CSV table of C-alpha atoms in Angstrom, one decimal:
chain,number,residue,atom,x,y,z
W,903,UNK,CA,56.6,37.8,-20.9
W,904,UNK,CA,53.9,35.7,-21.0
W,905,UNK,CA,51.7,33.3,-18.5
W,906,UNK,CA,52.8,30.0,-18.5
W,907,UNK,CA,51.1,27.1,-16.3
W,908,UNK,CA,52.9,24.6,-14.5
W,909,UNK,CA,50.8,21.3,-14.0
W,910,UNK,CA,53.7,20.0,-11.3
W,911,UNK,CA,51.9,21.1,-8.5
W,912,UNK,CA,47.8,20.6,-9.6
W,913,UNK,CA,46.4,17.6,-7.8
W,914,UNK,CA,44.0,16.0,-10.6
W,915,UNK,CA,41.3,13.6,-9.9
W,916,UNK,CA,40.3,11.2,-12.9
W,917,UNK,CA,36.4,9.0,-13.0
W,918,UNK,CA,36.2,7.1,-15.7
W,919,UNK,CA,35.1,3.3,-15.7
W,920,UNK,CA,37.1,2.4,-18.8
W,921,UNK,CA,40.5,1.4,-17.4
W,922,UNK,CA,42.4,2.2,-21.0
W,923,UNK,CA,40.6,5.4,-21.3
W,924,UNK,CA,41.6,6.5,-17.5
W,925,UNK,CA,45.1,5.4,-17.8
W,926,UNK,CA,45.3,7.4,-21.0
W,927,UNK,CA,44.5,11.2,-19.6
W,928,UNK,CA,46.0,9.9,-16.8
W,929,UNK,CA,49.0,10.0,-19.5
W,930,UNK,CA,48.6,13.0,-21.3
W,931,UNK,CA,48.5,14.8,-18.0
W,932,UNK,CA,51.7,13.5,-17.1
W,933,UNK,CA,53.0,14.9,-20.8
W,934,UNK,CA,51.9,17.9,-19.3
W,935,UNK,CA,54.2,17.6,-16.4
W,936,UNK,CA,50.8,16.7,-13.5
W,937,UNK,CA,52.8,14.5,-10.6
W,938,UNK,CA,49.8,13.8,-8.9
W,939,UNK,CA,47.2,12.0,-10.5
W,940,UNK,CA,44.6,10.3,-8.2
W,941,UNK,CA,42.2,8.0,-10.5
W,942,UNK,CA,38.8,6.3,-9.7
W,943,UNK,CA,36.0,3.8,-11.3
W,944,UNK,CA,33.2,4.7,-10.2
W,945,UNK,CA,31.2,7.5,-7.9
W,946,UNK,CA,32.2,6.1,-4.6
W,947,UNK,CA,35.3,5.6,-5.2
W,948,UNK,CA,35.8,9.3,-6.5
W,949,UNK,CA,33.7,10.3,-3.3
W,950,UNK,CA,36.6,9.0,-1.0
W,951,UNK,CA,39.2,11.4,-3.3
W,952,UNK,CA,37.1,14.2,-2.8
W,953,UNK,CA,36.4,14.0,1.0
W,954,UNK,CA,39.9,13.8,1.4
W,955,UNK,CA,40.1,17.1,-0.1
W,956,UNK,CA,43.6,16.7,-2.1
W,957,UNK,CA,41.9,17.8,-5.5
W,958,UNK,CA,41.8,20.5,-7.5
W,959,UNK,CA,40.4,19.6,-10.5
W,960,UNK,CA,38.1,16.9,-11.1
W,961,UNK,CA,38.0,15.0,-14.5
W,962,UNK,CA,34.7,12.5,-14.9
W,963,UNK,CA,32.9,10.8,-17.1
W,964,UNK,CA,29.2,10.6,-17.4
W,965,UNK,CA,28.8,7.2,-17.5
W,966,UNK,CA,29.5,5.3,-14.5
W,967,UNK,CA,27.7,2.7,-12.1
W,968,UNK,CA,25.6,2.7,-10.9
W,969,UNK,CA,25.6,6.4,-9.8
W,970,UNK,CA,26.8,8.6,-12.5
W,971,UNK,CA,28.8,11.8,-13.2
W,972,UNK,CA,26.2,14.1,-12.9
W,973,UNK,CA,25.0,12.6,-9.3
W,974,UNK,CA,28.5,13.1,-8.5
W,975,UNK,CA,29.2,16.7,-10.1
W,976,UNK,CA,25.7,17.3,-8.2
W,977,UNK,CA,27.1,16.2,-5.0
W,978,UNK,CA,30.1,18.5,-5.4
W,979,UNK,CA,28.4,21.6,-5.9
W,980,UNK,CA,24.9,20.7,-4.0
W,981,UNK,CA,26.0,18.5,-1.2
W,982,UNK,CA,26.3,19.9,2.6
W,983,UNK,CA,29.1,17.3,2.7
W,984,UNK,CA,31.3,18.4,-0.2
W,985,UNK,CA,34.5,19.6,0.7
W,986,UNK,CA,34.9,21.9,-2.1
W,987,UNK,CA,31.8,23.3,-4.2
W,988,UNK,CA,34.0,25.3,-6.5
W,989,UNK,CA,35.8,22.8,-7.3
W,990,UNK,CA,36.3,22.7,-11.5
W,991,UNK,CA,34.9,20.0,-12.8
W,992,UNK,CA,35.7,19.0,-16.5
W,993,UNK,CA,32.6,16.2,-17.9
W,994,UNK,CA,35.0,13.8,-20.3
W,995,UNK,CA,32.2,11.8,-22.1
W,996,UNK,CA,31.1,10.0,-24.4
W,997,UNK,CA,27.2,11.5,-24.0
W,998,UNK,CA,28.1,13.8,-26.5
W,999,UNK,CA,24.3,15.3,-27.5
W,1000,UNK,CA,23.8,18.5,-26.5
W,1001,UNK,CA,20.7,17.5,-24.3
W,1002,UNK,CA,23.8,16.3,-22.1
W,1003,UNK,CA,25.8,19.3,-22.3
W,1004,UNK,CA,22.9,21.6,-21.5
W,1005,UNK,CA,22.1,19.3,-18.6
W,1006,UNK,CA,26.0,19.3,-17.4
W,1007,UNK,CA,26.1,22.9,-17.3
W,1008,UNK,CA,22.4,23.2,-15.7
W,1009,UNK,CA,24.1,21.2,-13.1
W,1010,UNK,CA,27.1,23.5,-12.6
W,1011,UNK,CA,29.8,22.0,-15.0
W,1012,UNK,CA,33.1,23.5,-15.3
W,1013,UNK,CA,33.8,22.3,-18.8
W,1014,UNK,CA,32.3,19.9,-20.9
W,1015,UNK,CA,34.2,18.1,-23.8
W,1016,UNK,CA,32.8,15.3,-25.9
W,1017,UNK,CA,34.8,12.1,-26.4
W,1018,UNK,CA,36.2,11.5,-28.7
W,1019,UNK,CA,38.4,13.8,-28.1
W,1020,UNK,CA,41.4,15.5,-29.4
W,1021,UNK,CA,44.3,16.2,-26.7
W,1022,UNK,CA,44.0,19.5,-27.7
W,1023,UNK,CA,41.0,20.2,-26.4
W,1024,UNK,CA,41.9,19.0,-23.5
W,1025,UNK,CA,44.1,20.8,-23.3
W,1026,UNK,CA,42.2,24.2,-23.3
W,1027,UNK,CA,39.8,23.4,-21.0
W,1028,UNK,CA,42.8,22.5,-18.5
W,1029,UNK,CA,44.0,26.0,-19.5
W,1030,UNK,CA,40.3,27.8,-18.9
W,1031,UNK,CA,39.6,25.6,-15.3
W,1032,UNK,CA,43.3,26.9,-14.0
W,1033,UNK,CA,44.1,30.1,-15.8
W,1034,UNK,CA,40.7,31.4,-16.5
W,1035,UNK,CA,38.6,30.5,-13.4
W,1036,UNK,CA,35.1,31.8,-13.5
W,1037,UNK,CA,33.2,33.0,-10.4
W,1038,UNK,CA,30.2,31.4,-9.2
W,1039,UNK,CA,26.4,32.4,-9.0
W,1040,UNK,CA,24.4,31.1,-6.5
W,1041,UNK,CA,20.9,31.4,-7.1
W,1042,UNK,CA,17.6,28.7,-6.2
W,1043,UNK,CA,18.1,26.0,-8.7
W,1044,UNK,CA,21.5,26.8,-9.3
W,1045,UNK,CA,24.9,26.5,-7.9
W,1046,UNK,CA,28.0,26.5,-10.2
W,1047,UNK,CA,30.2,28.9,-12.4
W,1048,UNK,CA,28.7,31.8,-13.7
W,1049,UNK,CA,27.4,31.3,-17.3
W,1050,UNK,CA,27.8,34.2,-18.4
W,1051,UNK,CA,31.2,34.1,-20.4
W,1052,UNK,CA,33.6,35.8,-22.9
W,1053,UNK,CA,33.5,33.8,-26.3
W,1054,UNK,CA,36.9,33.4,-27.5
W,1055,UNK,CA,38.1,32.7,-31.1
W,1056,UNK,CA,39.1,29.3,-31.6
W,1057,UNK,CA,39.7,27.9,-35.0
W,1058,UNK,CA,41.3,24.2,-34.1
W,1059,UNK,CA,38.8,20.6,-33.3
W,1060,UNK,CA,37.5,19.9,-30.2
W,1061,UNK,CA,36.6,16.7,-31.2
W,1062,UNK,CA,37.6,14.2,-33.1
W,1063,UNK,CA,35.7,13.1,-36.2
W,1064,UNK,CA,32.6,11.0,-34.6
W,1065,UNK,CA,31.2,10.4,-37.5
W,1066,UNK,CA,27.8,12.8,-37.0
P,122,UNK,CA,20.4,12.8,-1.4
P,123,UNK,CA,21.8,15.8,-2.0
P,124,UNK,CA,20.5,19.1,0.8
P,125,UNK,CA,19.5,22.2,-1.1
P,126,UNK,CA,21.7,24.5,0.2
P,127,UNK,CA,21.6,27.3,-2.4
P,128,UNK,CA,20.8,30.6,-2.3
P,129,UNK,CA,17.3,32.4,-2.7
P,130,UNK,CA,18.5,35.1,-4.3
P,131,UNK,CA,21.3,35.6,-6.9
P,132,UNK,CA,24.5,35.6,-5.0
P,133,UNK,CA,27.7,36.2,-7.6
P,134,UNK,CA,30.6,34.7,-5.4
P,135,UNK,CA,34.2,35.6,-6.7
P,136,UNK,CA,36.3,32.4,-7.6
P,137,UNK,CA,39.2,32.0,-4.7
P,138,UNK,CA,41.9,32.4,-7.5
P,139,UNK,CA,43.9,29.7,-5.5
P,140,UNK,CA,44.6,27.4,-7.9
P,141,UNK,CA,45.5,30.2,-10.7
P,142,UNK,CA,48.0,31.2,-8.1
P,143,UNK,CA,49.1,27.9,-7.8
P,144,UNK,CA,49.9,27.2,-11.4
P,145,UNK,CA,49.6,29.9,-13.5
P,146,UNK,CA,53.3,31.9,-13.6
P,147,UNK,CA,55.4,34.1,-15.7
P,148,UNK,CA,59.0,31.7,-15.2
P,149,UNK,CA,58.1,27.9,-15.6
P,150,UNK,CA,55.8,25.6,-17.1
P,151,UNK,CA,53.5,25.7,-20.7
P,152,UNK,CA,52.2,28.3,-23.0
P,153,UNK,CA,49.2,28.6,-22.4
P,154,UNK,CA,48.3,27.6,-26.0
P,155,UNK,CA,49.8,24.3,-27.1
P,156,UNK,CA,53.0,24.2,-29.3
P,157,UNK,CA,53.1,22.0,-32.1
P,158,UNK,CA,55.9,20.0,-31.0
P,159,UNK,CA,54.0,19.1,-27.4
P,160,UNK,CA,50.8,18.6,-29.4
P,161,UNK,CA,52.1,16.0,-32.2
P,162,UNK,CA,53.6,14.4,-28.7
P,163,UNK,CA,50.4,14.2,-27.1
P,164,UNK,CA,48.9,12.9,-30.8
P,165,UNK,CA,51.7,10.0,-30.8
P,166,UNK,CA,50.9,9.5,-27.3
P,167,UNK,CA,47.1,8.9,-28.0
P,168,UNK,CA,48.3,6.6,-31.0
P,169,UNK,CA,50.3,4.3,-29.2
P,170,UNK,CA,47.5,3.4,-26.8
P,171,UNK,CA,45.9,2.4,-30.3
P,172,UNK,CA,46.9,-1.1,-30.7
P,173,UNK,CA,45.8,-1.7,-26.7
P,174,UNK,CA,42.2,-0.4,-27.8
P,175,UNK,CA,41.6,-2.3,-31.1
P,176,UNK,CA,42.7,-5.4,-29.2
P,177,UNK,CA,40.4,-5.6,-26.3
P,178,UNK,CA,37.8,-4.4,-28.4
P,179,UNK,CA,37.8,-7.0,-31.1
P,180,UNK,CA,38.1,-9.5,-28.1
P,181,UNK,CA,35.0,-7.9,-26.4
P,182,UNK,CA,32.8,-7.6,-29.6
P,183,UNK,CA,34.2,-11.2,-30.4
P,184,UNK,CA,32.7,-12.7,-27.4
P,185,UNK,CA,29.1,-10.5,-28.1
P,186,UNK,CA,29.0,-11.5,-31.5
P,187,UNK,CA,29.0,-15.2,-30.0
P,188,UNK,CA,26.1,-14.6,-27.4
P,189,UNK,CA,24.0,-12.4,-29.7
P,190,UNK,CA,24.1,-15.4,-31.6
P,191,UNK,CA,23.1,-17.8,-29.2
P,192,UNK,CA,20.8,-15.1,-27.5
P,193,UNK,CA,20.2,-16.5,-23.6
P,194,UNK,CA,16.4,-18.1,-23.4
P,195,UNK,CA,16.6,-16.7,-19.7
P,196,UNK,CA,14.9,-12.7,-19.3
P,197,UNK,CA,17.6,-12.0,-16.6
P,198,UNK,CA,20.6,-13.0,-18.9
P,199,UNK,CA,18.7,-10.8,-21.8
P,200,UNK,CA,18.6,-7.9,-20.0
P,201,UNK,CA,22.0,-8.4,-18.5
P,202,UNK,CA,23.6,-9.2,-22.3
P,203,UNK,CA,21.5,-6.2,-23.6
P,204,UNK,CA,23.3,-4.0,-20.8
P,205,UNK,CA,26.7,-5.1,-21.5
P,206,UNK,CA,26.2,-4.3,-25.3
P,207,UNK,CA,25.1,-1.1,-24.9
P,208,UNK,CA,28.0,-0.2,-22.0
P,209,UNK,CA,30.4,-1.7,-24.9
P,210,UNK,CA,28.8,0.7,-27.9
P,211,UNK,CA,29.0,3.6,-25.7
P,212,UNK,CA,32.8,2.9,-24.9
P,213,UNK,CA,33.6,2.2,-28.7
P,214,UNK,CA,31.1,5.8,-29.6
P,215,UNK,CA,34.0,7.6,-27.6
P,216,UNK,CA,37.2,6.0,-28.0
P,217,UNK,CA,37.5,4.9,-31.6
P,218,UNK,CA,37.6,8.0,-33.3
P,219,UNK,CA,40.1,9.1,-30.2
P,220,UNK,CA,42.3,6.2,-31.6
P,221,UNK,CA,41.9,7.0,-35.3
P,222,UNK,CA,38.6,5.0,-36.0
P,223,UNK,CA,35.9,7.4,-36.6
P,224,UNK,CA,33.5,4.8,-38.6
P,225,UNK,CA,33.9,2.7,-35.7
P,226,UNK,CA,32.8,5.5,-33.5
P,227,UNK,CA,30.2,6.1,-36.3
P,228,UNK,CA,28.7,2.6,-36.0
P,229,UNK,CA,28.7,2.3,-32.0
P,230,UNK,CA,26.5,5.3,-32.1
P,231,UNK,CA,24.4,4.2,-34.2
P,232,UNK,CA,23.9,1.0,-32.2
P,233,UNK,CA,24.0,2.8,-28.7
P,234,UNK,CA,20.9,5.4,-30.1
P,235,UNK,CA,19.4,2.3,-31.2
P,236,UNK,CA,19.6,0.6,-27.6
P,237,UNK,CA,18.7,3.6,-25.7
P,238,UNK,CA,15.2,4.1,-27.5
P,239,UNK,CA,14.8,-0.2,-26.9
P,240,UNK,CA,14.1,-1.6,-23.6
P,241,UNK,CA,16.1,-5.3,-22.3
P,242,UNK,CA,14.1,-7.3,-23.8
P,243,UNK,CA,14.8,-7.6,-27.7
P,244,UNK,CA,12.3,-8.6,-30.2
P,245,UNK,CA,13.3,-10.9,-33.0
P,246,UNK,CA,14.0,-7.8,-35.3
P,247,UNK,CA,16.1,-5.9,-32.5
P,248,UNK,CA,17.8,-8.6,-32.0
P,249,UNK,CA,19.2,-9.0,-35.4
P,250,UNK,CA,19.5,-4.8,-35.8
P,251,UNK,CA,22.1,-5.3,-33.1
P,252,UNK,CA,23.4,-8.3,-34.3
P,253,UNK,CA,24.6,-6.8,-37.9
P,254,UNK,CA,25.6,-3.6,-35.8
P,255,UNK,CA,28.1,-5.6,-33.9
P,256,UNK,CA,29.1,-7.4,-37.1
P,257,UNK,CA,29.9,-4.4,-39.0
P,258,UNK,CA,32.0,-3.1,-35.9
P,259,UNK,CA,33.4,-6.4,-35.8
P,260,UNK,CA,34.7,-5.9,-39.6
P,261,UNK,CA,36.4,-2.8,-38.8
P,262,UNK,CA,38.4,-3.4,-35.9
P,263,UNK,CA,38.9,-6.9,-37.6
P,264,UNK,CA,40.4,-5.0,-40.9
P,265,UNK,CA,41.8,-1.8,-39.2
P,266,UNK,CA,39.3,0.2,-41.7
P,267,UNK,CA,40.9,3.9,-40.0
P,268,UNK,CA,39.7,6.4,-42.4
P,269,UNK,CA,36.1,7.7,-42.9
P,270,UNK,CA,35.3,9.2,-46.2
P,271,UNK,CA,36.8,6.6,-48.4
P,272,UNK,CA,35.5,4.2,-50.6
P,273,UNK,CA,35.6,1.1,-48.3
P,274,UNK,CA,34.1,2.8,-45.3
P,275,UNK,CA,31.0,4.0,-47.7
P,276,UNK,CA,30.5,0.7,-49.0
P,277,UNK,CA,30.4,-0.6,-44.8
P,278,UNK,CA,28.1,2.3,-43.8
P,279,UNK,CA,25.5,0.9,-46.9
P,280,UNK,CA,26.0,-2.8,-45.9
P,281,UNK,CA,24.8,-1.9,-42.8
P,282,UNK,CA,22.1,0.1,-44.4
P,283,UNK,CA,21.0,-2.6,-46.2
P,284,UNK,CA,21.5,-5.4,-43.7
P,285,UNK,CA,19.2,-2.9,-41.1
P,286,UNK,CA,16.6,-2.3,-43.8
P,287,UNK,CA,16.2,-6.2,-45.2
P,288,UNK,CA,16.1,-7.0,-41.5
P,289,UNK,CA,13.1,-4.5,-40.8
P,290,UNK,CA,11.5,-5.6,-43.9
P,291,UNK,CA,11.7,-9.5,-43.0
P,292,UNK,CA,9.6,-8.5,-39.7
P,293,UNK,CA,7.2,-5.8,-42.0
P,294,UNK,CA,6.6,-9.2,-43.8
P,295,UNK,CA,6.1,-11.7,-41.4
């Protein structure tokens, strides 16, 4: 027998500014069988999700206004206030230079995945924040999953063509 | 502001496993790798958002192609213009190759690395850089160009080129 993961009963929070961009994970998750799918435009917004503390996994872009992803994946892990800290956070964006990625993980990312995106690899780092959940390292200037991780073999896109 | 509440010293903190336990089963739910049936679903799901994205996008970059025309005389409507191009590349840099336009992807980029490294306030030469930028886009949301590596799309990528070059070389010359 082997694992299998039911999305039915994962409560997903979605920050993304673009409304056709949102509705579509919002979407895909539901292909995926999510039922509760809580969606916000900007970093207050997701704020008021969070403190209500009905999410357990966060998906967010980068770019929003005027506070962005990172303040808010900062505020998650760093903040006094946050209701979860280890909550897995996935960045969705469209800041796809690496200076970003290396910043989103200095920061205590989850999972990072470059629009645009294929639902595949969405797919996988659904799979790795649920089924695979890393433990966390605290340590001054640092608060997030441990970095430290097994490489696995992986021979399909992330990413869709982008044209670099 | 955020309160530094981290640790001095390295503490490894084992994850709580809830959610795994939550979701993660042996009876009901997905493999844990994606099937190809559930994948070419999720594929035709993506595509039939397609039409919705090359809509509002050809209406947005219609309506910048007519202010970058008329560029506003006003530094606050400049700035504000600039702002909304650059939000509108760096939408189009993540979604069109999502919906099956990577040279529209392609050409966003190129204009959103152009107007991060430029302040608000455009100079004669940026202002025309952006201009063919958002022409060329315009083209290929305007013709449906979907492919990448074809004839067509190489000839678009060296208009642009050209148009960006001539444009630089105008200023050089003035």
């Amino acid at each position: 027998m082997s694992e299998k993961i039911d999305f039915s009963h994962v409560r997903f929070l979605i920050v993304d500014n673009n409304r056709l961009m949102g509705k579509l994970v919002k979407d895909i998750l539901a292909m995926l069988g999510a039922t509760q799918v809580a969606m916000a435009r900007d970093y207050d917004g997701a704020l008021t999700m969070l403190r209500s503390g009905n999410v357990d996994v966060c998906i967010t872009e980068w770019n929003l206004k005027p506070r962005s992803g990172l303040e808010l994946l900062d505020f998650i892990r760093n903040d006094a206030t946050s209701s979860d800290r280890m909550l897995p956070v996935i960045m969705l964006t469209a800041n796809s230079e690496m200076e970003y990625v290396v910043e989103s993980r200095d920061k205590g990312v989850t999972e990072f995945l470059a629009k645009p995106f294929t639902a595949d690899g969405l797919y996988r780092r659904l799979v790795m924040v649920i089924a695979r959940p890393r433990d966390f390292v605290s340590v001054k200037g640092y608060f997030g999953p441990d970095r430290r991780r097994q490489q696995l073999p992986f021979d399909g896109p992330d990413r869709r063509d982008s044209g670099n | 502001m955020s309160s530094d509440i981290r640790s001095p010293k390295p503490k490894f903190i084992p994850n709580r496993g809830d959610l795994k336990r939550k979701a993660v089963n042996f009876k009901k739910g997905l493999e844990l790798k994606l099937d190809d049936g559930l994948r070419d679903k999720l594929n035709n799901l993506v595509q039939e958002s397609a039409a919705a994205f090359l809509d509002e996008s050809a209406a947005r970059i219609k309506a910048l192609r007519e202010q970058v025309s008329h560029m506003p005389a006003d530094p606050a409507a400049r700035k504000n213009l600039v702002e909304e191009i650059r939000e509108e590349a760096f939408q189009i840099k993540g979604m069109g190759g999502l919906f099956g336009f990577p040279l529209l992807t392609e050409f966003a980029k190129s204009l959103h690395d152009f107007l991060k490294e430029t302040d608000d306030d455009l100079d004669e030469l940026q202002q025309e850089i952006v201009s063919i930028h958002v022409d060329t886009m315009y083209v290929v949301i305007a013709h449906k160009i979907a492919g990448s590596g074809g004839a067509l799309e190489a000839q678009l990528r060296a208009s642009l080129k050209a148009a960006v070059d001539k444009a630089k070389h105008k200023a050089t010359q003035a």
